mmCIF file of N, CA and C in Angstrom:
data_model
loop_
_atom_site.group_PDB
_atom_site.id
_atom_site.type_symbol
_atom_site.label_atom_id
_atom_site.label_comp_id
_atom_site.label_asym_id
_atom_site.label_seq_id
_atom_site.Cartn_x
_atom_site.Cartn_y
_atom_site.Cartn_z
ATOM 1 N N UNK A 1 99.005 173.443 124.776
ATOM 2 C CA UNK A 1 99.011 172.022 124.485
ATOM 3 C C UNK A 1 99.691 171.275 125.639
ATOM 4 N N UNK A 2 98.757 170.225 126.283
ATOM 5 C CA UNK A 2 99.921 169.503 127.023
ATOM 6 C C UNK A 2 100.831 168.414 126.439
ATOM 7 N N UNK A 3 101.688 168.665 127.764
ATOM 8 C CA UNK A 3 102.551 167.586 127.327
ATOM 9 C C UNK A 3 102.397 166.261 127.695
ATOM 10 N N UNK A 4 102.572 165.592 126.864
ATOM 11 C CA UNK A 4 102.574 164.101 126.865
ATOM 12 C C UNK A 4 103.956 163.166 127.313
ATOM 13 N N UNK A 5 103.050 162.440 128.789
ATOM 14 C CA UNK A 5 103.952 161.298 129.230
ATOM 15 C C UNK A 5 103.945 160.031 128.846
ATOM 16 N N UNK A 6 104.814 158.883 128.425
ATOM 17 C CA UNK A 6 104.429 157.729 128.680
ATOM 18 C C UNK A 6 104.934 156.873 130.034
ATOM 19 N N UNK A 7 104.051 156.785 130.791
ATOM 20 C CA UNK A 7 104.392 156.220 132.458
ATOM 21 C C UNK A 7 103.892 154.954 132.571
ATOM 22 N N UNK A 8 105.201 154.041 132.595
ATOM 23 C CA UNK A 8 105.635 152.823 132.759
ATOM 24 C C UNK A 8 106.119 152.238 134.056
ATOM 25 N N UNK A 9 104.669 151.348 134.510
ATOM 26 C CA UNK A 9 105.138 151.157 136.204
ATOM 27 C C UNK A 9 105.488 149.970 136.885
ATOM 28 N N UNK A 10 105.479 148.884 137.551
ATOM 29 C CA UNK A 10 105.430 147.903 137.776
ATOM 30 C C UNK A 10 104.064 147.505 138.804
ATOM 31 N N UNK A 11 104.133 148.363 139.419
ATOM 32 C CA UNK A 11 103.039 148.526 140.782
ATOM 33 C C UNK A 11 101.646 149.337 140.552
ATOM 34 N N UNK A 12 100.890 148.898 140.185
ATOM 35 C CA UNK A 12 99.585 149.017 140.310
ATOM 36 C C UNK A 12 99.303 150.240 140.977
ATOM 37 N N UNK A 13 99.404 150.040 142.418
ATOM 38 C CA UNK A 13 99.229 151.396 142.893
ATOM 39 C C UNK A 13 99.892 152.944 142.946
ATOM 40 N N UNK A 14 101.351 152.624 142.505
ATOM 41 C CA UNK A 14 102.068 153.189 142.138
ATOM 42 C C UNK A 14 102.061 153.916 140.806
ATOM 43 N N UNK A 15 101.337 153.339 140.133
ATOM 44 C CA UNK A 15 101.463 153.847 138.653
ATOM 45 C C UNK A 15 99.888 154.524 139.143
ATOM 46 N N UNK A 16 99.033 154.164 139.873
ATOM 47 C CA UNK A 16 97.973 155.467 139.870
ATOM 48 C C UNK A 16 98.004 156.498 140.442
ATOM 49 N N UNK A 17 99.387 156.375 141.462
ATOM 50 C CA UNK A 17 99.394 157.402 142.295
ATOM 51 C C UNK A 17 99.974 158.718 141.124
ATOM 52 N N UNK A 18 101.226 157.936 140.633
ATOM 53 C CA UNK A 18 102.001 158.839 139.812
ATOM 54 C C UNK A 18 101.207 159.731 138.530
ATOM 55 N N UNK A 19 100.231 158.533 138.152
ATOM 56 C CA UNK A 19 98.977 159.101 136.985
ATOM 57 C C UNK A 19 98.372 160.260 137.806
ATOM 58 N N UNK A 20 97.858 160.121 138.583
ATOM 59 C CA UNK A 20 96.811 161.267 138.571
ATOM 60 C C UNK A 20 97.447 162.487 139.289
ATOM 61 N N UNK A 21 99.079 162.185 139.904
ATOM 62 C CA UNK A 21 99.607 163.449 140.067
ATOM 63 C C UNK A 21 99.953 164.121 138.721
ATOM 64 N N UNK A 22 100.633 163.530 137.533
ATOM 65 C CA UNK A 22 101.026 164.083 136.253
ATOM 66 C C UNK A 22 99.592 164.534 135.544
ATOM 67 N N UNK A 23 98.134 163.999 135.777
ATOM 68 C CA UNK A 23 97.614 164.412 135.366
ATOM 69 C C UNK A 23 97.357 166.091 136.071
ATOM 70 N N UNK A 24 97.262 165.721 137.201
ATOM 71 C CA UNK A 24 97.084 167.372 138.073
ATOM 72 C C UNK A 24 97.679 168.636 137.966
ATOM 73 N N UNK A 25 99.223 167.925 137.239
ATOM 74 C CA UNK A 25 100.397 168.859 137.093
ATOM 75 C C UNK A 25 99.399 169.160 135.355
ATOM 76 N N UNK A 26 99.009 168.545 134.404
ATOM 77 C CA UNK A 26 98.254 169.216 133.668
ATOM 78 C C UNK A 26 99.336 168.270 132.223
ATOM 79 N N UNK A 27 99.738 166.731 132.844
ATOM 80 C CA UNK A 27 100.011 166.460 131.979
ATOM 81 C C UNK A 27 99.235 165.400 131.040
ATOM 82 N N UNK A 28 99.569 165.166 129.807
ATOM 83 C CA UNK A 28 98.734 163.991 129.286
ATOM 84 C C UNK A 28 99.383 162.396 129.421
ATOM 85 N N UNK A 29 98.888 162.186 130.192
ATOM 86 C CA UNK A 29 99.644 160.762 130.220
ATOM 87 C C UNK A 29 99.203 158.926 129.670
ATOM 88 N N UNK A 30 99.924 158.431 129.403
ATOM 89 C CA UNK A 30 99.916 157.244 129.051
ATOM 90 C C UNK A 30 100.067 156.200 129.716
ATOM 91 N N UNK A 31 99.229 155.559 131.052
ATOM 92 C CA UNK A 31 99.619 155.119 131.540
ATOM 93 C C UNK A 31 100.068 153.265 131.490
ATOM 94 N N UNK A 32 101.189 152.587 132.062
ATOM 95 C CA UNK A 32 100.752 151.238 131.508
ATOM 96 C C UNK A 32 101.603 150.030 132.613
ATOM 97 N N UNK A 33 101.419 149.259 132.547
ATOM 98 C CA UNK A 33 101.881 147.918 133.854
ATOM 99 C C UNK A 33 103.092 147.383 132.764
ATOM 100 N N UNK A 34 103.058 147.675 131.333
ATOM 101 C CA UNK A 34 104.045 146.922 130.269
ATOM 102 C C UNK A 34 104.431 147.491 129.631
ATOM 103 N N UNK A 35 105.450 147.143 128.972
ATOM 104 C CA UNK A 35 106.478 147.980 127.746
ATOM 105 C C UNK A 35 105.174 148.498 126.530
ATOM 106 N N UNK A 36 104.290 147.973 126.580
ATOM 107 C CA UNK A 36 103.376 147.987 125.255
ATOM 108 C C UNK A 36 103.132 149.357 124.621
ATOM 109 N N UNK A 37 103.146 150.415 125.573
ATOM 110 C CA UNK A 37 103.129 152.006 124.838
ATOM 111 C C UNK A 37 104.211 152.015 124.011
ATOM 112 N N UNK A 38 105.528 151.843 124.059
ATOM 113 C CA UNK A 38 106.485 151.740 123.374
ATOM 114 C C UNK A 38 106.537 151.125 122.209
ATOM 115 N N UNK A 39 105.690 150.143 121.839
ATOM 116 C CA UNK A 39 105.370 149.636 120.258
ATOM 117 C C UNK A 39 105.111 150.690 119.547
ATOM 118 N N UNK A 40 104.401 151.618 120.394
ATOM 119 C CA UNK A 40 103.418 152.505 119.273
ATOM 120 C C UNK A 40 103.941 154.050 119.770
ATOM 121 N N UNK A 41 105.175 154.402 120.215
ATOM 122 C CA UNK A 41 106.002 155.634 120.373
ATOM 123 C C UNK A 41 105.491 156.183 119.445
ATOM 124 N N UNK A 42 105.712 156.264 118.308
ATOM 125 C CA UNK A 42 105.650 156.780 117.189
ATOM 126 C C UNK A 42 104.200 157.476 116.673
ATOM 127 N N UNK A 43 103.144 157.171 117.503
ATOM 128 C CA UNK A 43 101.569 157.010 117.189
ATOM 129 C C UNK A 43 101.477 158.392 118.647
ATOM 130 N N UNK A 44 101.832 157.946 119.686
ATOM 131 C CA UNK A 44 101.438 158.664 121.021
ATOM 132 C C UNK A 44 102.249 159.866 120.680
ATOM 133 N N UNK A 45 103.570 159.698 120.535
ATOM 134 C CA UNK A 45 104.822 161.189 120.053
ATOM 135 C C UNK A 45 104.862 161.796 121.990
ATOM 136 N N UNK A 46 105.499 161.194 122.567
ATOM 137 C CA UNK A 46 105.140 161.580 123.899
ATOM 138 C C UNK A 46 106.472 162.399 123.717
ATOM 139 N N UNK A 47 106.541 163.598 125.023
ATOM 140 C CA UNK A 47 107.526 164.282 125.343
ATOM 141 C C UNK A 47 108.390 163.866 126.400
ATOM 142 N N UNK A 48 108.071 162.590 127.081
ATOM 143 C CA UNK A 48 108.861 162.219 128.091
ATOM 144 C C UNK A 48 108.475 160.613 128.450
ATOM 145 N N UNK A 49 109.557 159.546 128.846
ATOM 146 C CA UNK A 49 109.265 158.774 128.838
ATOM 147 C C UNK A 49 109.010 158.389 130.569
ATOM 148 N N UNK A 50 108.313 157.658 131.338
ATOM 149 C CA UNK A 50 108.996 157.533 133.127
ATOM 150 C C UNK A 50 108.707 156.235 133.218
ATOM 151 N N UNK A 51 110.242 155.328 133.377
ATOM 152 C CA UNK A 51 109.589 154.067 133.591
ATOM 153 C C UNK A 51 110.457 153.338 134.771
ATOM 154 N N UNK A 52 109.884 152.424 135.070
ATOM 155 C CA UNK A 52 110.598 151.846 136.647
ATOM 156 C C UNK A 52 111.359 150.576 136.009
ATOM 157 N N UNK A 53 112.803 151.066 137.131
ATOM 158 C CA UNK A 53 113.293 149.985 136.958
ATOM 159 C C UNK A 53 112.682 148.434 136.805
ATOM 160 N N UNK A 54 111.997 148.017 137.717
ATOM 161 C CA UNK A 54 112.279 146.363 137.478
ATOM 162 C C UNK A 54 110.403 146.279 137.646
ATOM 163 N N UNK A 55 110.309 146.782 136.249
ATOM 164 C CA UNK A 55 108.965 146.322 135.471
ATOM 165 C C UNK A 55 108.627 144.858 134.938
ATOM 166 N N UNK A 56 107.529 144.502 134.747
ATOM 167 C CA UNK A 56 107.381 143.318 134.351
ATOM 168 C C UNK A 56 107.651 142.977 132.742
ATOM 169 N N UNK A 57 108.148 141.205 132.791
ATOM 170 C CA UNK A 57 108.663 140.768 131.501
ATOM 171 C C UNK A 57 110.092 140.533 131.893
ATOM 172 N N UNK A 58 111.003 140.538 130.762
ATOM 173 C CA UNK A 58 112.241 140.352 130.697
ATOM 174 C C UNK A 58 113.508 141.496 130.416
ATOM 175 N N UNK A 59 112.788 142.601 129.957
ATOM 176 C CA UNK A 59 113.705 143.729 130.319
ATOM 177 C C UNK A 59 113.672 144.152 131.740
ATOM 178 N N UNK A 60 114.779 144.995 132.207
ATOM 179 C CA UNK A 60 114.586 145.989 132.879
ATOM 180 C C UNK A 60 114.559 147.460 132.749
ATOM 181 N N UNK A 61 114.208 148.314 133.244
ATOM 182 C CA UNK A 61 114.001 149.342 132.403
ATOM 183 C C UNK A 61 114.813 150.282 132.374
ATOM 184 N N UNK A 62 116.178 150.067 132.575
ATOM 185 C CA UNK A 62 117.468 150.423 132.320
ATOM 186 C C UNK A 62 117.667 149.927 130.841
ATOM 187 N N UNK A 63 117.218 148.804 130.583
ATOM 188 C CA UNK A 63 117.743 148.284 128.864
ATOM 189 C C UNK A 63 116.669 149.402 128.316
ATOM 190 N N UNK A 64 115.222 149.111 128.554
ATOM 191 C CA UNK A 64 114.528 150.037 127.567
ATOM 192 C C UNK A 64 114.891 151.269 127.860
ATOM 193 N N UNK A 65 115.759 152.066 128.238
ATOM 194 C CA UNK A 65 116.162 153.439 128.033
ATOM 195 C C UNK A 65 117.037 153.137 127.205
ATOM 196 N N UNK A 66 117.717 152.262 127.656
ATOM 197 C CA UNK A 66 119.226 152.107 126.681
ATOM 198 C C UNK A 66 118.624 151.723 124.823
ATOM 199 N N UNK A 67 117.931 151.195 124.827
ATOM 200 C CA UNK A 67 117.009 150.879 123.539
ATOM 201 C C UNK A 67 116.768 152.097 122.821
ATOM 202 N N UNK A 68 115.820 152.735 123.713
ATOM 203 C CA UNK A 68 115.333 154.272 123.135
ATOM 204 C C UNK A 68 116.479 155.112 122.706
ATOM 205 N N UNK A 69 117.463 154.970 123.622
ATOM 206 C CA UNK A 69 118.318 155.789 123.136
ATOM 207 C C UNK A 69 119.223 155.273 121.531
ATOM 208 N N UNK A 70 119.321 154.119 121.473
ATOM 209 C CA UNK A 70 120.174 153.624 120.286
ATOM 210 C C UNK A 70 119.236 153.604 119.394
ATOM 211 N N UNK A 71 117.958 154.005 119.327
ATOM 212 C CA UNK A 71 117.437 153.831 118.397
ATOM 213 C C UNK A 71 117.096 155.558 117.554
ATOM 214 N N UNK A 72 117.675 155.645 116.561
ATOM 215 C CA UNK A 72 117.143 157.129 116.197
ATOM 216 C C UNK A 72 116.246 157.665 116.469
ATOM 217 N N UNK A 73 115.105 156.930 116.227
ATOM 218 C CA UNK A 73 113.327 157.994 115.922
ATOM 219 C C UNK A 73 113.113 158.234 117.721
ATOM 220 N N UNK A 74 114.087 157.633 118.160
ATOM 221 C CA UNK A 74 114.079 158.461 119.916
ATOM 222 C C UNK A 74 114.834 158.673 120.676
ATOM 223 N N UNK A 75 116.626 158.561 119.949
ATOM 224 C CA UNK A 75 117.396 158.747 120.806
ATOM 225 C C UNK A 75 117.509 160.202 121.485
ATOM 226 N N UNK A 76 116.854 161.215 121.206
ATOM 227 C CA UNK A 76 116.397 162.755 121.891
ATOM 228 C C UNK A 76 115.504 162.925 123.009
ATOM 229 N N UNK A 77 114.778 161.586 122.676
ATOM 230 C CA UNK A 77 113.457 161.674 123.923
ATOM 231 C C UNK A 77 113.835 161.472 125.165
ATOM 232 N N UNK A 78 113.257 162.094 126.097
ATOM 233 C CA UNK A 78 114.388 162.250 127.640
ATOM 234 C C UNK A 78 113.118 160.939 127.932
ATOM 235 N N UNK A 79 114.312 160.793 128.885
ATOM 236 C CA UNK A 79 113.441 159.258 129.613
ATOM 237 C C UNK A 79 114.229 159.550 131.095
ATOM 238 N N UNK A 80 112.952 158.785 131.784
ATOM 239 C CA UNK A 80 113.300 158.963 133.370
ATOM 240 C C UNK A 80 113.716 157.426 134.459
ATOM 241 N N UNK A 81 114.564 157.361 134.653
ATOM 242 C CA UNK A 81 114.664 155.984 135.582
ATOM 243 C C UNK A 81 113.670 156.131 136.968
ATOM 244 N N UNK A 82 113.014 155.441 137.292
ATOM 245 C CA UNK A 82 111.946 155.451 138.671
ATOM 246 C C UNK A 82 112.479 153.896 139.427
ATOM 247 N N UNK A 83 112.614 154.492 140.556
ATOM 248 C CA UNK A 83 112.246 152.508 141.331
ATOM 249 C C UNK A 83 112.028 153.179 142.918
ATOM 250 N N UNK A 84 111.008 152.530 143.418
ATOM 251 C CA UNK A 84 111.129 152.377 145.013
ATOM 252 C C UNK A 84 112.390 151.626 145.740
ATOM 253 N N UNK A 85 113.130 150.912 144.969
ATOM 254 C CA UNK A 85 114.365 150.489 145.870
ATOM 255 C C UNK A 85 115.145 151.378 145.992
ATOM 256 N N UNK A 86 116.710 150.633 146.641
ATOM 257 C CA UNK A 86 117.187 151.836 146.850
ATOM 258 C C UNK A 86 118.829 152.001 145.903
ATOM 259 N N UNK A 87 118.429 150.940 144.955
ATOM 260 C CA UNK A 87 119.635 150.784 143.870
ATOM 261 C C UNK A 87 119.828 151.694 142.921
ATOM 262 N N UNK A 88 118.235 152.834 142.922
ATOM 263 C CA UNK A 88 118.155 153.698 142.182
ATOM 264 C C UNK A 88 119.834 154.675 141.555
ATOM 265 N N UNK A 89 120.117 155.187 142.619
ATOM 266 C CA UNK A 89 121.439 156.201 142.801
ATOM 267 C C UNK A 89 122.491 155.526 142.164
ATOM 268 N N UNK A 90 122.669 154.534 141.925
ATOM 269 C CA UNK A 90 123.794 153.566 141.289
ATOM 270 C C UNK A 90 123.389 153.996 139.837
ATOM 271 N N UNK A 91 122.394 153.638 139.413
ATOM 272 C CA UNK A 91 122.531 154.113 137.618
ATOM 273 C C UNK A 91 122.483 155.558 137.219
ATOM 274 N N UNK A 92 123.604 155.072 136.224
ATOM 275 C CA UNK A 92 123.630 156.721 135.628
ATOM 276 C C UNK A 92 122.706 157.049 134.659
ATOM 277 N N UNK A 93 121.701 157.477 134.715
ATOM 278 C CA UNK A 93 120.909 157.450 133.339
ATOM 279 C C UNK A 93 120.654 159.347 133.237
ATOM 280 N N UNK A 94 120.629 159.727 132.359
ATOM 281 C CA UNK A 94 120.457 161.865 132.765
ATOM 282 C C UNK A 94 119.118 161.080 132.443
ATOM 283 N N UNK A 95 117.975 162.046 133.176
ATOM 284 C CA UNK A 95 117.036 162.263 133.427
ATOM 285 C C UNK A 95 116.820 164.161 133.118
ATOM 286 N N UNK A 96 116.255 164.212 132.279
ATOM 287 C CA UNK A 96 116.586 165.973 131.279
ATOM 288 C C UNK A 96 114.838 166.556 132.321
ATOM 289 N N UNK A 97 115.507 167.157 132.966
ATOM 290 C CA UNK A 97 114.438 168.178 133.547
ATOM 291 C C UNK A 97 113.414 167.721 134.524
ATOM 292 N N UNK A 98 113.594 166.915 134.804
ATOM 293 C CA UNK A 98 112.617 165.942 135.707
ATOM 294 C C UNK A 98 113.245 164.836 137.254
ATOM 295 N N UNK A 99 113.279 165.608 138.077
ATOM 296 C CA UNK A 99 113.653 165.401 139.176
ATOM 297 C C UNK A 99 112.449 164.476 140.511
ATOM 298 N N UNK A 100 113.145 163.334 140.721
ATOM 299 C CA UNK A 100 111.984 162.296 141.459
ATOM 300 C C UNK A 100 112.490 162.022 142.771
ATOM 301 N N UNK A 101 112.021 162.160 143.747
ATOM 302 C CA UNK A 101 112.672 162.013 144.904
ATOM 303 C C UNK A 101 112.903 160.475 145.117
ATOM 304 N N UNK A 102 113.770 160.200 146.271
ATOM 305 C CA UNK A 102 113.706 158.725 146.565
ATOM 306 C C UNK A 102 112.979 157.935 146.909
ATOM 307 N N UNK A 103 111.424 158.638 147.612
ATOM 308 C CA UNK A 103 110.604 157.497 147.504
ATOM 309 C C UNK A 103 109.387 158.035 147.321
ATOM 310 N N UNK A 104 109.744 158.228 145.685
ATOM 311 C CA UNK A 104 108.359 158.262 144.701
ATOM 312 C C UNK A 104 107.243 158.824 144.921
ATOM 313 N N UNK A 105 107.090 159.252 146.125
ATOM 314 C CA UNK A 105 105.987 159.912 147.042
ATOM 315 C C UNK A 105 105.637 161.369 146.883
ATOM 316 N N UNK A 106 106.534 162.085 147.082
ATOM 317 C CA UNK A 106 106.452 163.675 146.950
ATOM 318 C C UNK A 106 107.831 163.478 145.754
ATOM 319 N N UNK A 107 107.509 164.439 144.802
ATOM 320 C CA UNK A 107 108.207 164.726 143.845
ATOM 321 C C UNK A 107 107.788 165.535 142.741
ATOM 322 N N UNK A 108 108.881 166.191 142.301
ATOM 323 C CA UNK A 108 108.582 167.441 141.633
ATOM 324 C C UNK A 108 109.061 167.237 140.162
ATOM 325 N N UNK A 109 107.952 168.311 139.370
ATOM 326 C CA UNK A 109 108.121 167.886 138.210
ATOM 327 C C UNK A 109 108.925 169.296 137.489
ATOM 328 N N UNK A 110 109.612 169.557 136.832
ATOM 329 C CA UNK A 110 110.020 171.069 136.088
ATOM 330 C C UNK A 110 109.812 170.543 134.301
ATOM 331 N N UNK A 111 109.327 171.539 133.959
ATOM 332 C CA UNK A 111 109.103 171.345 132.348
ATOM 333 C C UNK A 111 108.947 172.828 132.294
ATOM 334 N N UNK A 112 109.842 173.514 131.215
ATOM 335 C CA UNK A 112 110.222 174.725 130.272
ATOM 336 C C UNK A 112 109.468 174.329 128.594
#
């Protein structure tokens, strides 16, 4: 069975690059430009969340981790901080098994 991502991007091209590498790695992914997969967590049941910092709207996507996490039905679900800047290294967020290099380009995925 694969596993299921929900990948949350800001950048257009960025979010296809990242799609069709997670798809290659053999994952199922969700891809989206907006928080909107996240209405329906509960429907998709993803195993991992990856979303970029400074996505469009009024969160950033430091709050929607912080969200997921205070909220029961997902405070377990690992979620990943992403950004092409370079403010990345400043937030502490654990990122559970999933390691992204600094510029989003080559990066490796580990899943047990």
């Amino acid at each position: 069975m694969k596993k299921k991502v929900v990948l949350i991007q800001d950048n257009d091209h960025i979010l296809d690059i990242m799609d069709k590498v997670l798809e290659e790695e053999g994952f199922e992914v969700t891809p989206s430009l907006t928080t909107e997969p996240l209405e329906k967590i509960d429907q998709i049941d993803p195993d991992v969340v990856v979303v970029d910092e400074h996505i469009q709207g009024d969160k950033k996507g430091t709050k929607v981790i912080e969200d997921l996490k205070k909220d029961p039905d997902t405070e377990e679900l690992p979620a990943v901080l992403t950004s092409t800047s370079m403010d990345l290294p400043k937030k502490r967020i654990n990122a559970r098994q999933m390691i992204i290099s600094k510029n989003l380009l080559t990066w490796i995925i580990w899943w047990t």
